[in-house]
PDB file of N, CA and C in Angstrom:
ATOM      1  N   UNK A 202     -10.259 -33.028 182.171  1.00 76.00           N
ATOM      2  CA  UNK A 202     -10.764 -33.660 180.968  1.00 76.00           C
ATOM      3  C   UNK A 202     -12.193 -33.184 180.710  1.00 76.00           C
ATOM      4  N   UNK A 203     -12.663 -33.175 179.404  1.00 85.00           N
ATOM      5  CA  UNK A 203     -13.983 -33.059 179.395  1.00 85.00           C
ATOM      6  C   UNK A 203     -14.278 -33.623 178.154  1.00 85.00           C
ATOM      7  N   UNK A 204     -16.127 -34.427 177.870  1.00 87.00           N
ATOM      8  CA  UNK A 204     -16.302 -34.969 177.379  1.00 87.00           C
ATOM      9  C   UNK A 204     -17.329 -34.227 176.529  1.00 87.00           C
ATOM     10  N   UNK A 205     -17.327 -34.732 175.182  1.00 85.00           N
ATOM     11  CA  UNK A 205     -18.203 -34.223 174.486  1.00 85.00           C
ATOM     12  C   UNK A 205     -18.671 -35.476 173.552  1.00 85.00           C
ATOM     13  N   UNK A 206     -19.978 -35.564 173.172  1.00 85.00           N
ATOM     14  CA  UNK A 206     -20.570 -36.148 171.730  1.00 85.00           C
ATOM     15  C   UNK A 206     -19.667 -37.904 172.264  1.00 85.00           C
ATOM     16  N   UNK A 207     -19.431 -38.052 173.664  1.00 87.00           N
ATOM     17  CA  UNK A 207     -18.918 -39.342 173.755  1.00 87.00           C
ATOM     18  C   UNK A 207     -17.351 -39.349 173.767  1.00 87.00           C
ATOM     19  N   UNK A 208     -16.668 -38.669 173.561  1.00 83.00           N
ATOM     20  CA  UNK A 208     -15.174 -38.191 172.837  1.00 83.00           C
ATOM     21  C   UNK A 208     -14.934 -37.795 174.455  1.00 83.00           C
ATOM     22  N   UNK A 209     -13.719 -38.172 174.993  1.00 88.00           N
ATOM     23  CA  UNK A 209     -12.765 -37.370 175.995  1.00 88.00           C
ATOM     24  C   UNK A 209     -11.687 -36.371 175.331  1.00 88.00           C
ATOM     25  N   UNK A 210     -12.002 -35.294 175.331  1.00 88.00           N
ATOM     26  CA  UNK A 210     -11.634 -34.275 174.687  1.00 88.00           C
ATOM     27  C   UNK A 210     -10.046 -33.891 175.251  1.00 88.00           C
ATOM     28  N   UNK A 211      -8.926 -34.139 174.961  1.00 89.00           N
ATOM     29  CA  UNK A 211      -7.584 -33.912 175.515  1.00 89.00           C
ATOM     30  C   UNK A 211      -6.906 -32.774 175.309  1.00 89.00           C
ATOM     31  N   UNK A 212      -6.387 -31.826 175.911  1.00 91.00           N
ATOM     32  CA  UNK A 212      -5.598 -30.627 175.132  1.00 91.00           C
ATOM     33  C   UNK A 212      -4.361 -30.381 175.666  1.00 91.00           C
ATOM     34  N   UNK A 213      -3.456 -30.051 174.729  1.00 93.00           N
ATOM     35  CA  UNK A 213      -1.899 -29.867 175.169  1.00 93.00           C
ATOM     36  C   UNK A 213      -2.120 -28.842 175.862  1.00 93.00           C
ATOM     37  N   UNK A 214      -0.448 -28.533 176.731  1.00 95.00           N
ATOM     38  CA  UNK A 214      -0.609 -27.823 178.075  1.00 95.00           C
ATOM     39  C   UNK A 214      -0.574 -26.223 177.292  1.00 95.00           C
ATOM     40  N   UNK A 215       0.225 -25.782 176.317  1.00 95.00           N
ATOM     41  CA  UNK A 215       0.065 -24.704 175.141  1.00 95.00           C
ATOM     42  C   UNK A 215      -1.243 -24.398 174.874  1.00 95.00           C
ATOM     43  N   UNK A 216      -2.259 -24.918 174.473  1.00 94.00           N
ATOM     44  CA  UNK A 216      -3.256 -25.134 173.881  1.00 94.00           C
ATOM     45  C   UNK A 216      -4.362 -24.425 175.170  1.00 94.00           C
ATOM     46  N   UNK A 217      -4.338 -24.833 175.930  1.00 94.00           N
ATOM     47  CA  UNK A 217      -4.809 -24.686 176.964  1.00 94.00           C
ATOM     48  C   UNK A 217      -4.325 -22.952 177.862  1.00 94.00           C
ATOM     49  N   UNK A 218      -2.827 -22.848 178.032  1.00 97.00           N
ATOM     50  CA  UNK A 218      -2.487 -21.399 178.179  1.00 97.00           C
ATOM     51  C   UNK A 218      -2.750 -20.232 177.122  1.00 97.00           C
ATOM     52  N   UNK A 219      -3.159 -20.909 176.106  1.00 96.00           N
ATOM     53  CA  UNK A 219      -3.157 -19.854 174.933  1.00 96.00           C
ATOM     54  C   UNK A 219      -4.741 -19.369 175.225  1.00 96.00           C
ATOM     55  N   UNK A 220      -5.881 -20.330 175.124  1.00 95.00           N
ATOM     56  CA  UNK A 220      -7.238 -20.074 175.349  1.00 95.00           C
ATOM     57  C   UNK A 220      -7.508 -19.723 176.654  1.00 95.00           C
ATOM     58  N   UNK A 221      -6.607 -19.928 177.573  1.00 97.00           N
ATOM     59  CA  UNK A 221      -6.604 -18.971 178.844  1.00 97.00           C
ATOM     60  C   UNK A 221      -6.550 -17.966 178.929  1.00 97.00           C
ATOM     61  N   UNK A 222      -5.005 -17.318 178.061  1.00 97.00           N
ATOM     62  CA  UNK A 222      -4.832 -15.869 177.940  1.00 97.00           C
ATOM     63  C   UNK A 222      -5.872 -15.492 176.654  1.00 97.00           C
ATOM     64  N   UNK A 223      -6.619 -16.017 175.926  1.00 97.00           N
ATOM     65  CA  UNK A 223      -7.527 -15.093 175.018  1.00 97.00           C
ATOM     66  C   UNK A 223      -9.082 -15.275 175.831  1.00 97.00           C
ATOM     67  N   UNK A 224      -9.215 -15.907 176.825  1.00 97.00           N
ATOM     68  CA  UNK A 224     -10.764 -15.749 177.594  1.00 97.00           C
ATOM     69  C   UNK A 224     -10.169 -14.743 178.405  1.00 97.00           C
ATOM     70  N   UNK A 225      -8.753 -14.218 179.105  1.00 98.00           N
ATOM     71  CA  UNK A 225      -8.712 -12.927 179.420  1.00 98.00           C
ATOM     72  C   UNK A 225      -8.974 -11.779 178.846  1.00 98.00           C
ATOM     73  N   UNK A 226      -8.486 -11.925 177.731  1.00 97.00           N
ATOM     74  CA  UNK A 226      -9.105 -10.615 176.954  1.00 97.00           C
ATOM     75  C   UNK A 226     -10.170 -10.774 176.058  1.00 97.00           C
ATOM     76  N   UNK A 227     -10.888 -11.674 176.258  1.00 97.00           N
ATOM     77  CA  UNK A 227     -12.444 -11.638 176.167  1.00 97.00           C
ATOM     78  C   UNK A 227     -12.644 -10.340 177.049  1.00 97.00           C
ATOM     79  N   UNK A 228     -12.773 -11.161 178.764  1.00 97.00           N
ATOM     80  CA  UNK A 228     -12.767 -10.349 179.989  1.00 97.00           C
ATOM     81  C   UNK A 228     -12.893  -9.018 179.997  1.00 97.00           C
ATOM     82  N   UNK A 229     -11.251  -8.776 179.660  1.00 97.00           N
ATOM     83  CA  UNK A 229     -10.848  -7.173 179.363  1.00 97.00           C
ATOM     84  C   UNK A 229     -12.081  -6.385 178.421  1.00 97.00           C
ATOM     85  N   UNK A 230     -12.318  -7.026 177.023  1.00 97.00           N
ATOM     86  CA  UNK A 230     -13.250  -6.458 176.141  1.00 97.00           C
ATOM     87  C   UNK A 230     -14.543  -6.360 176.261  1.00 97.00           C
ATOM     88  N   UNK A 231     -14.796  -6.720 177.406  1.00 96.00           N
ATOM     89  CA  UNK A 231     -16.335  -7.036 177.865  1.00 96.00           C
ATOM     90  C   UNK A 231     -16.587  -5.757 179.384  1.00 96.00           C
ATOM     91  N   UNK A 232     -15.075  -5.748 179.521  1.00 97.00           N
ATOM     92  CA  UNK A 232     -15.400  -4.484 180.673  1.00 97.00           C
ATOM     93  C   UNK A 232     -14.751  -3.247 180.207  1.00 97.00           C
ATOM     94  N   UNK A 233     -14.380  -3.182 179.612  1.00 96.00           N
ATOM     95  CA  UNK A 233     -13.950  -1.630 178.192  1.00 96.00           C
ATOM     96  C   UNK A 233     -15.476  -1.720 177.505  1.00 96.00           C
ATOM     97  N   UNK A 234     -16.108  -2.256 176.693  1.00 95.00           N
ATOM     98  CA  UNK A 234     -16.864  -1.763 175.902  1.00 95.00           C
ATOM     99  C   UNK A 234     -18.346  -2.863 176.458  1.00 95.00           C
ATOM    100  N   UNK A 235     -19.055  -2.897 177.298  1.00 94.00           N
ATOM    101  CA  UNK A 235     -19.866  -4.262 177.277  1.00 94.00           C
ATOM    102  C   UNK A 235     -21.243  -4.326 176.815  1.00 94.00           C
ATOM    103  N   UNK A 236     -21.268  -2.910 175.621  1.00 95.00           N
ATOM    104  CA  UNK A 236     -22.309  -2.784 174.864  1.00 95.00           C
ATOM    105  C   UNK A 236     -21.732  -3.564 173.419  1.00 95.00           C
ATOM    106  N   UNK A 237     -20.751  -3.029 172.910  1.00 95.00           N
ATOM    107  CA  UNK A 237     -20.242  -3.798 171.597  1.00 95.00           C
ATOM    108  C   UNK A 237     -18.759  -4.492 171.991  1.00 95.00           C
ATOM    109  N   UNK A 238     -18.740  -5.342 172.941  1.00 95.00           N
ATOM    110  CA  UNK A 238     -17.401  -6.200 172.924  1.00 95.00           C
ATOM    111  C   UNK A 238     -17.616  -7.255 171.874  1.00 95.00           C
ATOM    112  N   UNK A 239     -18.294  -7.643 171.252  1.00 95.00           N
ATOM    113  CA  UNK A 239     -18.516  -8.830 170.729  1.00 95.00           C
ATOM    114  C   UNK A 239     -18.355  -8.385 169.482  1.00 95.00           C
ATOM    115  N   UNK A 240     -18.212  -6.907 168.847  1.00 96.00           N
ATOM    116  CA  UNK A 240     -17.124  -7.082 167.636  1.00 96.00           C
ATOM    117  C   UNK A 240     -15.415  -6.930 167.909  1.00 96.00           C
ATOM    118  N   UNK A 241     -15.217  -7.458 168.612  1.00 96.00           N
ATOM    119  CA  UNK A 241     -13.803  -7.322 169.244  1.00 96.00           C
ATOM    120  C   UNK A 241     -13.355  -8.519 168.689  1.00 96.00           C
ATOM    121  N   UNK A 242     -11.597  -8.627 168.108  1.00 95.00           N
ATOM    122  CA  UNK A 242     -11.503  -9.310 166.787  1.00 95.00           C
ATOM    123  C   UNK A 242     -10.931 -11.075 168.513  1.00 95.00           C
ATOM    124  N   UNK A 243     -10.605 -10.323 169.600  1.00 96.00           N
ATOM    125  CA  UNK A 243     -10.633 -11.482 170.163  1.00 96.00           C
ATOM    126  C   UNK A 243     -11.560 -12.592 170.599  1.00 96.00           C
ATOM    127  N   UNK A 244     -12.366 -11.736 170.758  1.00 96.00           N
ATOM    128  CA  UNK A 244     -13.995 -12.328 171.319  1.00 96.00           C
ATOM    129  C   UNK A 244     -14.484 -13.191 170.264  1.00 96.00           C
ATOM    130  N   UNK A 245     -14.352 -12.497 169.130  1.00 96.00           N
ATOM    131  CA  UNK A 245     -14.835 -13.560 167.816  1.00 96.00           C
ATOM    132  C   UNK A 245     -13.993 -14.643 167.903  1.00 96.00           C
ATOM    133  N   UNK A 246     -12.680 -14.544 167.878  1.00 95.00           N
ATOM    134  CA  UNK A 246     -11.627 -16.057 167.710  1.00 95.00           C
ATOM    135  C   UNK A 246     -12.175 -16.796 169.171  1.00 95.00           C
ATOM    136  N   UNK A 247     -12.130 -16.261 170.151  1.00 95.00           N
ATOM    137  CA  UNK A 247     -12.274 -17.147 170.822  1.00 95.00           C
ATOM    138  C   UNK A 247     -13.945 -17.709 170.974  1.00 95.00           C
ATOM    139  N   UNK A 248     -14.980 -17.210 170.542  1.00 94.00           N
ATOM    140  CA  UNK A 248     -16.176 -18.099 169.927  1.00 94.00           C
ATOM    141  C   UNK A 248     -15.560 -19.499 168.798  1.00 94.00           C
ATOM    142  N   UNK A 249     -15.179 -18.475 167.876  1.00 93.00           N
ATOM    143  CA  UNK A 249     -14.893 -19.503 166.541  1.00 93.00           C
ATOM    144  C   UNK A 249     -13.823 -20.918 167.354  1.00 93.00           C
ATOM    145  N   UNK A 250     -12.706 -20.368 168.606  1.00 92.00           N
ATOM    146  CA  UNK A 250     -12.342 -21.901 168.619  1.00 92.00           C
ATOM    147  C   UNK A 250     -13.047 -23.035 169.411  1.00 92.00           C
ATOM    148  N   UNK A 251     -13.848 -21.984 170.456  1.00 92.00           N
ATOM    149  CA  UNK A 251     -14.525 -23.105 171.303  1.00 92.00           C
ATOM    150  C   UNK A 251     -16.034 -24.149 170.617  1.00 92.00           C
ATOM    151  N   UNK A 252     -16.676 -23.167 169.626  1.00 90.00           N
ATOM    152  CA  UNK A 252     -16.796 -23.510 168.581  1.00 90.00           C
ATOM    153  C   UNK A 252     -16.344 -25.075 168.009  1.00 90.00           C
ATOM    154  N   UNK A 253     -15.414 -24.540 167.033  1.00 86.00           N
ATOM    155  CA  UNK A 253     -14.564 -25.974 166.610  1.00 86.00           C
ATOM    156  C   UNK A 253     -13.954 -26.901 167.554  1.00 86.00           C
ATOM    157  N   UNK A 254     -13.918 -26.439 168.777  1.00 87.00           N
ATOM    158  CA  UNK A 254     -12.963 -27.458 170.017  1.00 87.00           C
ATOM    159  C   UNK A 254     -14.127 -28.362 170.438  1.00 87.00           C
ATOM    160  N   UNK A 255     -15.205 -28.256 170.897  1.00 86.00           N
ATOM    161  CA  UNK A 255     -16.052 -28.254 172.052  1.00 86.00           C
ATOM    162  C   UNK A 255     -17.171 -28.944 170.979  1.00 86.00           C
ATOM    163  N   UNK A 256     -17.327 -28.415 169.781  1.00 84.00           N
ATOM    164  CA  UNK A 256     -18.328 -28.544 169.051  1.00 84.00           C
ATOM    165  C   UNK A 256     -18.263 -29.452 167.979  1.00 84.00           C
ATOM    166  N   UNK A 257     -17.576 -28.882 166.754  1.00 79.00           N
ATOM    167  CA  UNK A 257     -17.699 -29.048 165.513  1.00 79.00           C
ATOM    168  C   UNK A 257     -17.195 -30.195 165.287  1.00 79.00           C
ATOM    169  N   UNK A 258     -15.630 -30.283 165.780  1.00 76.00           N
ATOM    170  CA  UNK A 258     -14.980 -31.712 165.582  1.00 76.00           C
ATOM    171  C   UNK A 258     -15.475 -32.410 166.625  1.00 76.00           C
ATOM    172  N   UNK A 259     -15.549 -32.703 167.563  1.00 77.00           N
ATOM    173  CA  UNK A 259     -16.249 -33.913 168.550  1.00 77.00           C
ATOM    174  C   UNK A 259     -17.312 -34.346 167.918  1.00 77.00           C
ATOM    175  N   UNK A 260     -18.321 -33.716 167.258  1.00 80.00           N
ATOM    176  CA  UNK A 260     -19.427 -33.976 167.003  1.00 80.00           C
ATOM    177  C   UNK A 260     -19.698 -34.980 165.701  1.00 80.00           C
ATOM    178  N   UNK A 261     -18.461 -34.439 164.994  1.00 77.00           N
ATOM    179  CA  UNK A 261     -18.788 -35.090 163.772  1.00 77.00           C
ATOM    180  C   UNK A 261     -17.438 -34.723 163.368  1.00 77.00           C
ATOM    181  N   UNK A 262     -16.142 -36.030 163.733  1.00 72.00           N
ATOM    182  CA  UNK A 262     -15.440 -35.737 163.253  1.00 72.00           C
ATOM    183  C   UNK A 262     -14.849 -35.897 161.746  1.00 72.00           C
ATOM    184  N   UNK A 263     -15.516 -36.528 161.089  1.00 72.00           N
ATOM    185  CA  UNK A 263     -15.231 -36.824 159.735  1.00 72.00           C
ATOM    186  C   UNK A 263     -15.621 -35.847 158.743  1.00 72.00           C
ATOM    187  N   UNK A 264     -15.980 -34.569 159.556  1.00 69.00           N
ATOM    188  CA  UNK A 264     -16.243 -33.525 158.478  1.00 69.00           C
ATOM    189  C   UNK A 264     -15.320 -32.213 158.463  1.00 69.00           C
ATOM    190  N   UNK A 265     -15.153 -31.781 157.847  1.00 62.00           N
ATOM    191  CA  UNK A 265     -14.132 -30.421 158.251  1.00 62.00           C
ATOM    192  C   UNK A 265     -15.069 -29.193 158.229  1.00 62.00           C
ATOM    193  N   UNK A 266     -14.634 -28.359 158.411  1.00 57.00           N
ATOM    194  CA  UNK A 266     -14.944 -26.751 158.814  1.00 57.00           C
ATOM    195  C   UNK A 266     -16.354 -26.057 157.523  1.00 57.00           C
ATOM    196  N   UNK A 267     -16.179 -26.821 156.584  1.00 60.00           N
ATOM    197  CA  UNK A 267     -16.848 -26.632 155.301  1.00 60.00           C
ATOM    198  C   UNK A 267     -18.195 -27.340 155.201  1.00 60.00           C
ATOM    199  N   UNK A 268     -17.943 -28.403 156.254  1.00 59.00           N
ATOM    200  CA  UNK A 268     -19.596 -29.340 156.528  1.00 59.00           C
ATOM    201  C   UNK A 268     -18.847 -30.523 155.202  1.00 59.00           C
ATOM    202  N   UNK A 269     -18.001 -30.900 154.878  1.00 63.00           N
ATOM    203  CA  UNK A 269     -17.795 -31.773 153.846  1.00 63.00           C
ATOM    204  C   UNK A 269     -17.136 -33.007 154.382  1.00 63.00           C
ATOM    205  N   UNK A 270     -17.431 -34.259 154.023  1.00 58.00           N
ATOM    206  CA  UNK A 270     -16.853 -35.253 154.428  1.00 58.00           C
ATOM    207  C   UNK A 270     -15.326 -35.349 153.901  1.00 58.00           C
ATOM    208  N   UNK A 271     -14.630 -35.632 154.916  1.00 58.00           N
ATOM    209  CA  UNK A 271     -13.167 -35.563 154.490  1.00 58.00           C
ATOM    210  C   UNK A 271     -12.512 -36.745 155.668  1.00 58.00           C
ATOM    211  N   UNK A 272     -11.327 -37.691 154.808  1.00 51.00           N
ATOM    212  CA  UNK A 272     -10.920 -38.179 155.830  1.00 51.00           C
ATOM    213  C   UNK A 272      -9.267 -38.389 156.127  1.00 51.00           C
ATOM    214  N   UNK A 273      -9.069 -37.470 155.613  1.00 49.00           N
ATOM    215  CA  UNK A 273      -7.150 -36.696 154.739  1.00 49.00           C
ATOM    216  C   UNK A 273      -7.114 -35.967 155.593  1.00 49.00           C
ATOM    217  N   UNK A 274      -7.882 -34.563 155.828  1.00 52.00           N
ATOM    218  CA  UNK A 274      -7.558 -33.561 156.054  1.00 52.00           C
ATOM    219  C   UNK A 274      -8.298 -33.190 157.159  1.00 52.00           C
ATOM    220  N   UNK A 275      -8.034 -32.642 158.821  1.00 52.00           N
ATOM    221  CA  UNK A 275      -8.964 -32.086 159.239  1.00 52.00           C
ATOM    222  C   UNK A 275      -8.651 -31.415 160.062  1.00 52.00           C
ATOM    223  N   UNK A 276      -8.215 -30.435 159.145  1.00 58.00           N
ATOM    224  CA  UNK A 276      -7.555 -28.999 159.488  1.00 58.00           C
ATOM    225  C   UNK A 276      -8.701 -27.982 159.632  1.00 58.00           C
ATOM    226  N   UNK A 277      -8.519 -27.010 160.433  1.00 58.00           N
ATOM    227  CA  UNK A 277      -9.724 -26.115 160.463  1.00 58.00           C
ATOM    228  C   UNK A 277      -9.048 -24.921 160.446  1.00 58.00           C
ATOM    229  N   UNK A 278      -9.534 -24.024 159.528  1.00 63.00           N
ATOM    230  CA  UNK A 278      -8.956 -22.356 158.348  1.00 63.00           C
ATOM    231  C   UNK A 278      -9.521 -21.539 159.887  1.00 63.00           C
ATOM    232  N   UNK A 279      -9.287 -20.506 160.715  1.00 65.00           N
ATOM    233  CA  UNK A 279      -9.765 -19.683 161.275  1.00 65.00           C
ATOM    234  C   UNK A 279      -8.899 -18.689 161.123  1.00 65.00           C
ATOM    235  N   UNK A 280      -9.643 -17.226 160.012  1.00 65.00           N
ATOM    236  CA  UNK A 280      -8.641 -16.079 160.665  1.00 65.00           C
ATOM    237  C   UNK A 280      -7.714 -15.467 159.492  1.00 65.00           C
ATOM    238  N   UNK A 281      -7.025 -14.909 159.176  1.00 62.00           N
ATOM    239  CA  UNK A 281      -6.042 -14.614 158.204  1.00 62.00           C
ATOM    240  C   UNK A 281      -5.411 -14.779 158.164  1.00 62.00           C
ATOM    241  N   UNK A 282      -4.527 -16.064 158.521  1.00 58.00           N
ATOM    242  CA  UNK A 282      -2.996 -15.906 158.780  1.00 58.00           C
ATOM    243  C   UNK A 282      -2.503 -15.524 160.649  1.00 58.00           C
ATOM    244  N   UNK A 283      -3.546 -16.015 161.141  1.00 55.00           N
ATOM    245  CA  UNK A 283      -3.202 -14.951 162.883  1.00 55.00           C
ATOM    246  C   UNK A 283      -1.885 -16.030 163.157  1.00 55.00           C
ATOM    247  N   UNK A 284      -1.603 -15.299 163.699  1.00 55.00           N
ATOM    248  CA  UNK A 284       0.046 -16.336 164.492  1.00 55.00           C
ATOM    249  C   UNK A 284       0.477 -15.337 165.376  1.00 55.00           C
ATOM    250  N   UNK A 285       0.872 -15.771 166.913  1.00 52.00           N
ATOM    251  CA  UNK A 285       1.635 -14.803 167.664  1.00 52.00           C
ATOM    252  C   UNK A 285       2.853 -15.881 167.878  1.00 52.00           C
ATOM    253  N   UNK A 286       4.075 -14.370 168.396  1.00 50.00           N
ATOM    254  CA  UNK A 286       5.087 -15.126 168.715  1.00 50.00           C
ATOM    255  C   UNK A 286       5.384 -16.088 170.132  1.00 50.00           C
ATOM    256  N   UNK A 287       3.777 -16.183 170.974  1.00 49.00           N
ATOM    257  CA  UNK A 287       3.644 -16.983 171.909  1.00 49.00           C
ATOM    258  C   UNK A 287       3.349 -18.523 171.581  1.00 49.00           C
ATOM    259  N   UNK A 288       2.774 -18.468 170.493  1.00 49.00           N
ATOM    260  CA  UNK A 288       2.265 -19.420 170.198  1.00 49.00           C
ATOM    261  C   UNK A 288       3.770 -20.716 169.513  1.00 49.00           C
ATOM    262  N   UNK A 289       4.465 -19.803 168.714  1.00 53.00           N
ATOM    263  CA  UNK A 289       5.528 -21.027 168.344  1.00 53.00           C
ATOM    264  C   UNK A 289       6.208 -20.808 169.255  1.00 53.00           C
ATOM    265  N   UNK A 290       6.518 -19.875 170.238  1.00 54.00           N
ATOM    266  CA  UNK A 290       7.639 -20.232 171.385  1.00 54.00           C
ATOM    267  C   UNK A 290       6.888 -21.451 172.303  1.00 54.00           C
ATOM    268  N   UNK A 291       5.538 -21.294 172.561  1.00 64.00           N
ATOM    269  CA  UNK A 291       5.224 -23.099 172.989  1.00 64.00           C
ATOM    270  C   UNK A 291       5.498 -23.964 172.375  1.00 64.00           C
ATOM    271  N   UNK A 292       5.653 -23.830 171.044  1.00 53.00           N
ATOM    272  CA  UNK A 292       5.689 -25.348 170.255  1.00 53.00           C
ATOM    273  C   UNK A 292       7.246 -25.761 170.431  1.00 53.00           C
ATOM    274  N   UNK A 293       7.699 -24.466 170.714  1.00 52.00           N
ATOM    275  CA  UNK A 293       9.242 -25.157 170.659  1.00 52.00           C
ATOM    276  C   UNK A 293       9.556 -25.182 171.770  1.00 52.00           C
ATOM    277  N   UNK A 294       9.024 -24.816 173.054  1.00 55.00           N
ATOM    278  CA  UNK A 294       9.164 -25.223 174.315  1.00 55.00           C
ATOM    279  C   UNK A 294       9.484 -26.520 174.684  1.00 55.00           C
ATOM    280  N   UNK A 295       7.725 -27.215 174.300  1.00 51.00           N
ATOM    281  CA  UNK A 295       7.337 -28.002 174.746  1.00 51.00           C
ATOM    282  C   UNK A 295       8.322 -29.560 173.406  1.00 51.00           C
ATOM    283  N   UNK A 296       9.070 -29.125 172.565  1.00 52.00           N
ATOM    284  CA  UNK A 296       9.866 -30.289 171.592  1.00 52.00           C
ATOM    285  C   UNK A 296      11.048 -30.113 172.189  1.00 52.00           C
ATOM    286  N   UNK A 297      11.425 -29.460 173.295  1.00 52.00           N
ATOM    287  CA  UNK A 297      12.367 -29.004 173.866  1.00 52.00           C
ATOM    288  C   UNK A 297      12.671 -30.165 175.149  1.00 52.00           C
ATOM    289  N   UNK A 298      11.668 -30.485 175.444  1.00 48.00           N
ATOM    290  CA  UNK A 298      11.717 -31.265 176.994  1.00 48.00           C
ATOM    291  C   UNK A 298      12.256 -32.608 177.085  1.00 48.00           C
TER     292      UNK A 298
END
């Protein structure tokens, strides 16, 4: 568990293997290039989620990604459309059990 801004911060077991395998290839991109890894399109996502995980929403959750008060919606936009096919084979793993 970990706590932030007062908040016990919880994460599904998916959620958690996914930001595992992308702080690996942080890793990887940092020992291939460790003058410019940090335009590496993984290194950025995985700033931008720990970012919003760790940060943005704990802190102030009544705002979304835009700095705007919202209390409908608090979805956070990262990315173009990214989706791997790891990612919904967890979701349907884990509705599976």
């Amino acid at each position: 568990m970990i706590e932030r801004y007062g908040w016990t911060l919880l994460f599904h077991e998916c959620i958690v293997e996914q930001m595992q395998k992308l702080a690996a290839a942080v890793d990887r991109a940092k020992l291939q290039d460790p003058q410019g890894f940090e335009a590496n399109a993984n290194v950025k996502l995985f700033r931008a989620l720990t970012q919003v995980m760790l940060k943005a929403v704990p802190g102030d959750p009544d705002r979304d990604a835009a700095g705007r008060a919202t209390l409908w919606d608090r979805r956070v936009g990262i990315g173009a459309g990214r989706r791997s096919d790891s990612a919904s084979a967890c979701s349907s793993a884990s509705t599976q059990k």
